[in-house]
CSV table of C-alpha atoms in Angstrom, one decimal:
chain,number,residue,atom,x,y,z
P,1,MET,CA,-52.4,-207.3,-87.4
P,2,LEU,CA,-49.8,-204.5,-86.8
P,3,ASN,CA,-49.1,-205.9,-83.4
P,4,ALA,CA,-48.7,-209.6,-84.6
P,5,LEU,CA,-45.2,-209.7,-83.3
P,6,GLN,CA,-46.3,-209.5,-79.7
P,7,ASN,CA,-47.5,-213.1,-79.7
P,8,ILE,CA,-44.6,-214.7,-81.5
P,9,PRO,CA,-41.8,-216.4,-79.6
P,10,ASN,CA,-38.4,-214.6,-79.9
P,11,ALA,CA,-40.3,-211.6,-81.2
P,12,GLU,CA,-37.5,-209.2,-80.4
P,13,SER,CA,-34.9,-211.0,-82.5
P,14,LEU,CA,-37.4,-211.6,-85.4
P,15,ASN,CA,-38.3,-207.9,-85.2
P,16,GLU,CA,-34.7,-206.9,-85.6
P,17,ALA,CA,-34.4,-209.1,-88.6
P,18,VAL,CA,-37.5,-207.6,-90.2
P,19,VAL,CA,-36.2,-204.1,-89.8
P,20,GLN,CA,-32.8,-205.0,-91.1
P,21,SER,CA,-34.2,-206.7,-94.3
P,22,LEU,CA,-36.4,-203.8,-95.1
P,23,GLY,CA,-38.9,-206.2,-96.8
P,24,ILE,CA,-37.7,-205.2,-100.4
P,25,SER,CA,-35.5,-206.6,-103.1
P,26,HIS,CA,-33.6,-205.3,-106.1
P,27,ASP,CA,-35.3,-204.5,-109.4
P,28,THR,CA,-32.9,-206.9,-111.2
P,29,ILE,CA,-34.3,-209.7,-109.1
P,30,TYR,CA,-37.9,-208.6,-109.7
P,31,GLN,CA,-37.2,-208.4,-113.5
P,32,LEU,CA,-35.9,-212.0,-113.6
P,33,VAL,CA,-38.9,-213.3,-111.6
P,34,PHE,CA,-41.3,-211.4,-113.9
P,35,SER,CA,-39.7,-212.9,-117.1
P,36,THR,CA,-39.6,-216.4,-115.5
P,37,LEU,CA,-43.2,-216.1,-114.3
P,38,ALA,CA,-44.2,-215.1,-117.9
P,39,LYS,CA,-42.5,-218.2,-119.3
P,40,TYR,CA,-43.6,-220.8,-116.7
P,41,GLY,CA,-46.7,-219.3,-115.0
P,42,ALA,CA,-50.2,-219.9,-116.4
P,43,GLY,CA,-50.8,-216.1,-116.2
P,44,ARG,CA,-53.9,-216.7,-114.1
P,45,GLY,CA,-55.0,-218.5,-111.0
P,46,GLN,CA,-54.1,-218.1,-107.3
P,47,LEU,CA,-50.5,-216.6,-106.7
P,48,LEU,CA,-48.9,-216.5,-103.2
P,49,ASP,CA,-45.9,-214.3,-102.6
P,50,PHE,CA,-44.3,-216.0,-99.6
P,51,GLY,CA,-42.3,-213.5,-97.6
P,52,ALA,CA,-43.9,-210.6,-99.4
P,53,GLY,CA,-42.2,-208.0,-97.2
P,54,GLN,CA,-43.5,-204.5,-98.0
P,55,GLY,CA,-45.5,-205.8,-100.9
P,56,ASP,CA,-43.2,-204.3,-103.6
P,57,PHE,CA,-43.4,-207.4,-105.9
P,58,LEU,CA,-47.2,-207.8,-105.6
P,59,LYS,CA,-47.7,-204.0,-106.3
P,60,LYS,CA,-45.5,-204.3,-109.5
P,61,LEU,CA,-47.3,-207.6,-110.5
P,62,ILE,CA,-50.7,-206.0,-110.0
P,63,SER,CA,-49.7,-203.0,-112.0
P,64,ARG,CA,-49.0,-205.3,-115.0
P,65,SER,CA,-52.7,-206.1,-115.2
P,66,THR,CA,-52.2,-209.8,-114.9
P,67,ASN,CA,-55.1,-212.2,-114.2
P,68,TYR,CA,-53.6,-213.6,-111.1
P,69,MET,CA,-55.6,-213.5,-107.7
P,70,CYS,CA,-52.8,-212.3,-105.5
P,71,HIS,CA,-52.0,-213.1,-101.9
P,72,GLY,CA,-49.1,-212.0,-99.7
P,73,VAL,CA,-47.8,-213.5,-96.4
P,74,ASP,CA,-45.1,-212.1,-94.1
P,75,LEU,CA,-44.2,-211.4,-90.5
P,76,MET,CA,-44.8,-207.6,-91.3
P,77,TYR,CA,-48.1,-206.1,-92.4
P,78,SER,CA,-48.5,-204.2,-95.6
P,79,ASN,CA,-51.6,-202.8,-97.4
P,80,VAL,CA,-51.5,-203.9,-101.0
P,81,VAL,CA,-54.5,-202.8,-103.0
P,82,GLY,CA,-55.7,-205.8,-105.0
P,83,ALA,CA,-54.1,-208.5,-102.8
P,84,ASN,CA,-55.1,-210.5,-99.8
P,85,TRP,CA,-52.6,-210.1,-97.0
P,86,TYR,CA,-51.7,-212.5,-94.1
P,87,VAL,CA,-49.4,-212.0,-91.1
P,88,GLN,CA,-47.6,-214.9,-89.7
P,89,ASP,CA,-44.1,-216.2,-88.7
P,90,LEU,CA,-42.7,-217.7,-91.9
P,91,ASN,CA,-40.8,-220.4,-89.8
P,92,ARG,CA,-44.2,-221.9,-88.8
P,93,LYS,CA,-46.6,-224.0,-91.0
P,94,LEU,CA,-48.6,-221.8,-93.3
P,95,GLN,CA,-52.2,-221.1,-92.5
P,96,PHE,CA,-53.3,-222.0,-96.0
P,97,LYS,CA,-55.2,-225.2,-97.1
P,98,ASP,CA,-53.5,-227.9,-99.1
P,99,GLN,CA,-53.3,-227.4,-102.9
P,100,GLN,CA,-54.6,-223.8,-102.7
P,101,PHE,CA,-52.2,-222.1,-105.1
P,102,ASP,CA,-51.2,-222.2,-108.7
P,103,VAL,CA,-48.0,-220.2,-108.2
P,104,VAL,CA,-45.8,-219.4,-105.2
P,105,THR,CA,-43.1,-216.8,-105.4
P,106,SER,CA,-40.4,-216.6,-102.7
P,107,ILE,CA,-38.2,-213.7,-103.4
P,108,GLU,CA,-35.0,-213.4,-101.2
P,109,VAL,CA,-36.7,-215.1,-98.3
P,110,ILE,CA,-35.3,-218.6,-97.7
P,111,GLU,CA,-32.0,-217.2,-96.4
P,112,HIS,CA,-33.9,-215.5,-93.5
P,113,LEU,CA,-35.6,-218.8,-92.3
P,114,GLU,CA,-34.4,-221.4,-89.8
P,115,ASN,CA,-35.4,-224.6,-91.6
P,116,PRO,CA,-35.4,-224.4,-95.4
P,117,ARG,CA,-36.5,-228.1,-95.9
P,118,GLN,CA,-39.5,-227.6,-93.7
P,119,VAL,CA,-40.4,-224.5,-95.5
P,120,VAL,CA,-40.1,-225.9,-99.0
P,121,ARG,CA,-42.2,-228.9,-97.9
P,122,ASP,CA,-44.9,-226.5,-96.8
P,123,LEU,CA,-44.8,-224.6,-100.0
P,124,ALA,CA,-45.2,-227.9,-101.9
P,125,ARG,CA,-48.2,-228.6,-99.8
P,126,VAL,CA,-50.0,-225.4,-100.6
P,127,LEU,CA,-49.3,-225.7,-104.3
P,128,LYS,CA,-51.6,-227.5,-106.6
P,129,PRO,CA,-50.1,-230.5,-108.5
P,130,GLY,CA,-48.4,-229.1,-111.6
P,131,GLY,CA,-48.1,-225.7,-109.7
P,132,VAL,CA,-44.9,-223.6,-110.0
P,133,LEU,CA,-42.5,-222.4,-107.4
P,134,LEU,CA,-40.1,-219.5,-108.1
P,135,LEU,CA,-37.5,-219.1,-105.4
P,136,THR,CA,-34.6,-216.6,-105.2
P,137,THR,CA,-31.7,-216.3,-102.8
P,138,PRO,CA,-28.2,-214.9,-102.6
P,139,ASN,CA,-25.8,-216.8,-105.0
P,140,ASN,CA,-23.0,-218.3,-102.8
P,141,GLU,CA,-21.1,-219.5,-105.8
P,142,SER,CA,-20.2,-216.1,-107.3
P,143,TRP,CA,-16.5,-215.0,-107.2
P,144,ARG,CA,-17.5,-212.3,-104.9
P,145,SER,CA,-19.1,-214.6,-102.4
P,146,ILE,CA,-16.3,-217.2,-102.6
P,147,LEU,CA,-13.6,-214.5,-102.1
P,148,SER,CA,-15.5,-213.2,-99.1
P,149,TYR,CA,-15.7,-216.8,-97.7
P,150,ILE,CA,-11.9,-217.2,-98.2
P,151,PHE,CA,-10.8,-213.9,-96.7
P,152,ARG,CA,-13.5,-213.3,-94.1
P,153,GLY,CA,-14.9,-216.7,-93.3
P,154,ASN,CA,-18.5,-215.9,-94.4
P,155,PHE,CA,-20.2,-215.7,-97.8
P,156,VAL,CA,-20.7,-212.1,-98.8
P,157,ALA,CA,-24.4,-212.0,-98.1
P,158,PHE,CA,-23.9,-213.7,-94.6
P,159,THR,CA,-21.3,-211.4,-92.8
P,160,ASP,CA,-22.0,-209.9,-89.5
P,161,SER,CA,-23.5,-206.9,-91.2
P,162,SER,CA,-26.3,-209.1,-92.6
P,163,TYR,CA,-27.1,-210.9,-89.4
P,164,PRO,CA,-29.7,-211.7,-88.0
P,165,ALA,CA,-31.5,-211.1,-91.2
P,166,HIS,CA,-29.5,-213.6,-93.3
P,167,ILE,CA,-29.1,-216.8,-91.3
P,168,THR,CA,-29.2,-219.7,-93.7
P,169,ALA,CA,-26.6,-219.9,-96.7
P,170,LEU,CA,-27.6,-222.4,-99.4
P,171,SER,CA,-25.6,-223.6,-102.4
P,172,ARG,CA,-27.3,-224.5,-105.7
P,173,SER,CA,-26.9,-228.2,-105.0
P,174,ASP,CA,-28.5,-227.7,-101.5
P,175,LEU,CA,-31.5,-226.1,-103.2
P,176,PHE,CA,-31.7,-228.9,-105.8
P,177,ARG,CA,-31.7,-231.5,-103.1
P,178,ILE,CA,-34.3,-229.8,-101.1
P,179,LEU,CA,-36.6,-229.2,-104.0
P,180,LYS,CA,-36.4,-232.8,-105.2
P,181,GLU,CA,-37.1,-234.1,-101.7
P,182,SER,CA,-40.2,-231.9,-101.6
P,183,GLN,CA,-42.1,-233.3,-104.7
P,184,PHE,CA,-40.6,-230.8,-107.1
P,185,ASN,CA,-39.3,-231.7,-110.6
P,186,LYS,CA,-38.4,-229.9,-113.9
P,187,ILE,CA,-36.1,-227.7,-111.9
P,188,GLU,CA,-34.2,-225.0,-113.7
P,189,VAL,CA,-31.6,-222.6,-112.4
P,190,LEU,CA,-31.3,-219.0,-113.6
P,191,TYR,CA,-29.0,-216.1,-112.6
P,192,THR,CA,-29.6,-212.3,-112.4
P,193,ASP,CA,-26.5,-211.7,-114.6
P,194,SER,CA,-25.9,-208.7,-112.3
P,195,GLY,CA,-23.0,-209.0,-109.9
P,196,MET,CA,-20.9,-206.5,-107.9
P,197,VAL,CA,-17.1,-206.6,-108.3
P,198,PRO,CA,-15.4,-207.3,-104.9
P,199,SER,CA,-14.6,-204.1,-103.0
P,200,MET,CA,-15.9,-202.0,-106.0
P,201,ALA,CA,-19.6,-201.2,-105.0
P,202,ALA,CA,-20.0,-198.9,-108.0
P,203,TRP,CA,-19.0,-201.5,-110.6
P,204,THR,CA,-20.6,-204.7,-111.8
P,205,TRP,CA,-18.9,-207.5,-113.7
P,206,GLN,CA,-21.3,-206.8,-116.5
P,207,LYS,CA,-20.3,-203.1,-116.6
P,208,LEU,CA,-16.6,-203.9,-116.8
P,209,SER,CA,-17.0,-206.6,-119.4
P,210,PHE,CA,-19.7,-204.8,-121.5
P,211,GLY,CA,-22.1,-207.6,-120.7
P,212,LEU,CA,-20.0,-210.6,-121.5
P,213,LEU,CA,-19.6,-211.8,-118.0
P,214,LYS,CA,-22.7,-213.7,-116.8
P,215,GLY,CA,-24.0,-216.7,-115.0
P,216,LYS,CA,-23.0,-218.4,-111.9
P,217,ARG,CA,-19.7,-216.7,-111.1
P,218,PHE,CA,-20.7,-213.3,-112.0
P,219,SER,CA,-24.3,-213.0,-110.5
P,220,ASP,CA,-25.2,-211.9,-107.0
P,221,ASN,CA,-28.6,-213.8,-106.9
P,222,ILE,CA,-29.9,-217.1,-108.2
P,223,LEU,CA,-33.4,-218.2,-109.1
P,224,LEU,CA,-34.8,-221.7,-109.2
P,225,VAL,CA,-38.0,-222.4,-110.8
P,226,ALA,CA,-39.5,-225.8,-110.2
P,227,GLN,CA,-42.9,-227.6,-110.8
P,228,LYS,CA,-44.7,-229.6,-108.3
P,229,ALA,CA,-45.1,-233.2,-109.4
P,230,PRO,CA,-48.6,-233.9,-110.9
């Protein structure tokens, strides 16, 4: 498993992207996923963390003593006690059976992949009817990201320093269209309400405004929760 990259086309480029991404996300993103999962998830059943990285999310989820049967899949291998782990290129069709999972989480993953429509269709395939998908990605409609695009020609999470880890920038409307085209309905958009002020890494909009500035223009990350049509 640890040598899985050897048999994958473009392995050198993929490996560079894996190393750059680190396979972890921010706690603010995890907390939003946990609260959303508590609201929309059944609290039990089969859960797949798609693009599980180092397994941080699954470890935190398992530590909360939930009743989910946890599974993780990623290009990298991690040993997460209490979870089944699978290694594969996430750009390819998943190795799982149709309608296998009750919940799929995809935390800061889709921006790393080549074909988001193909990926979301495959996530729909492995979800049971009525199953829930929770997907997060950088918010390209924040003021920080918009200003970066105006002055540097790239959204803030897609500059040269983020390449080749981040390769696919998606707007909220892009994500809505992709989910609707892939058998998902009851789509809701949520924001982390945590966003850095441009050129002021030590400050967030929330800190400057005492928590008043929130939502689309003041959050660095977006979460979409959607249910697969019954």
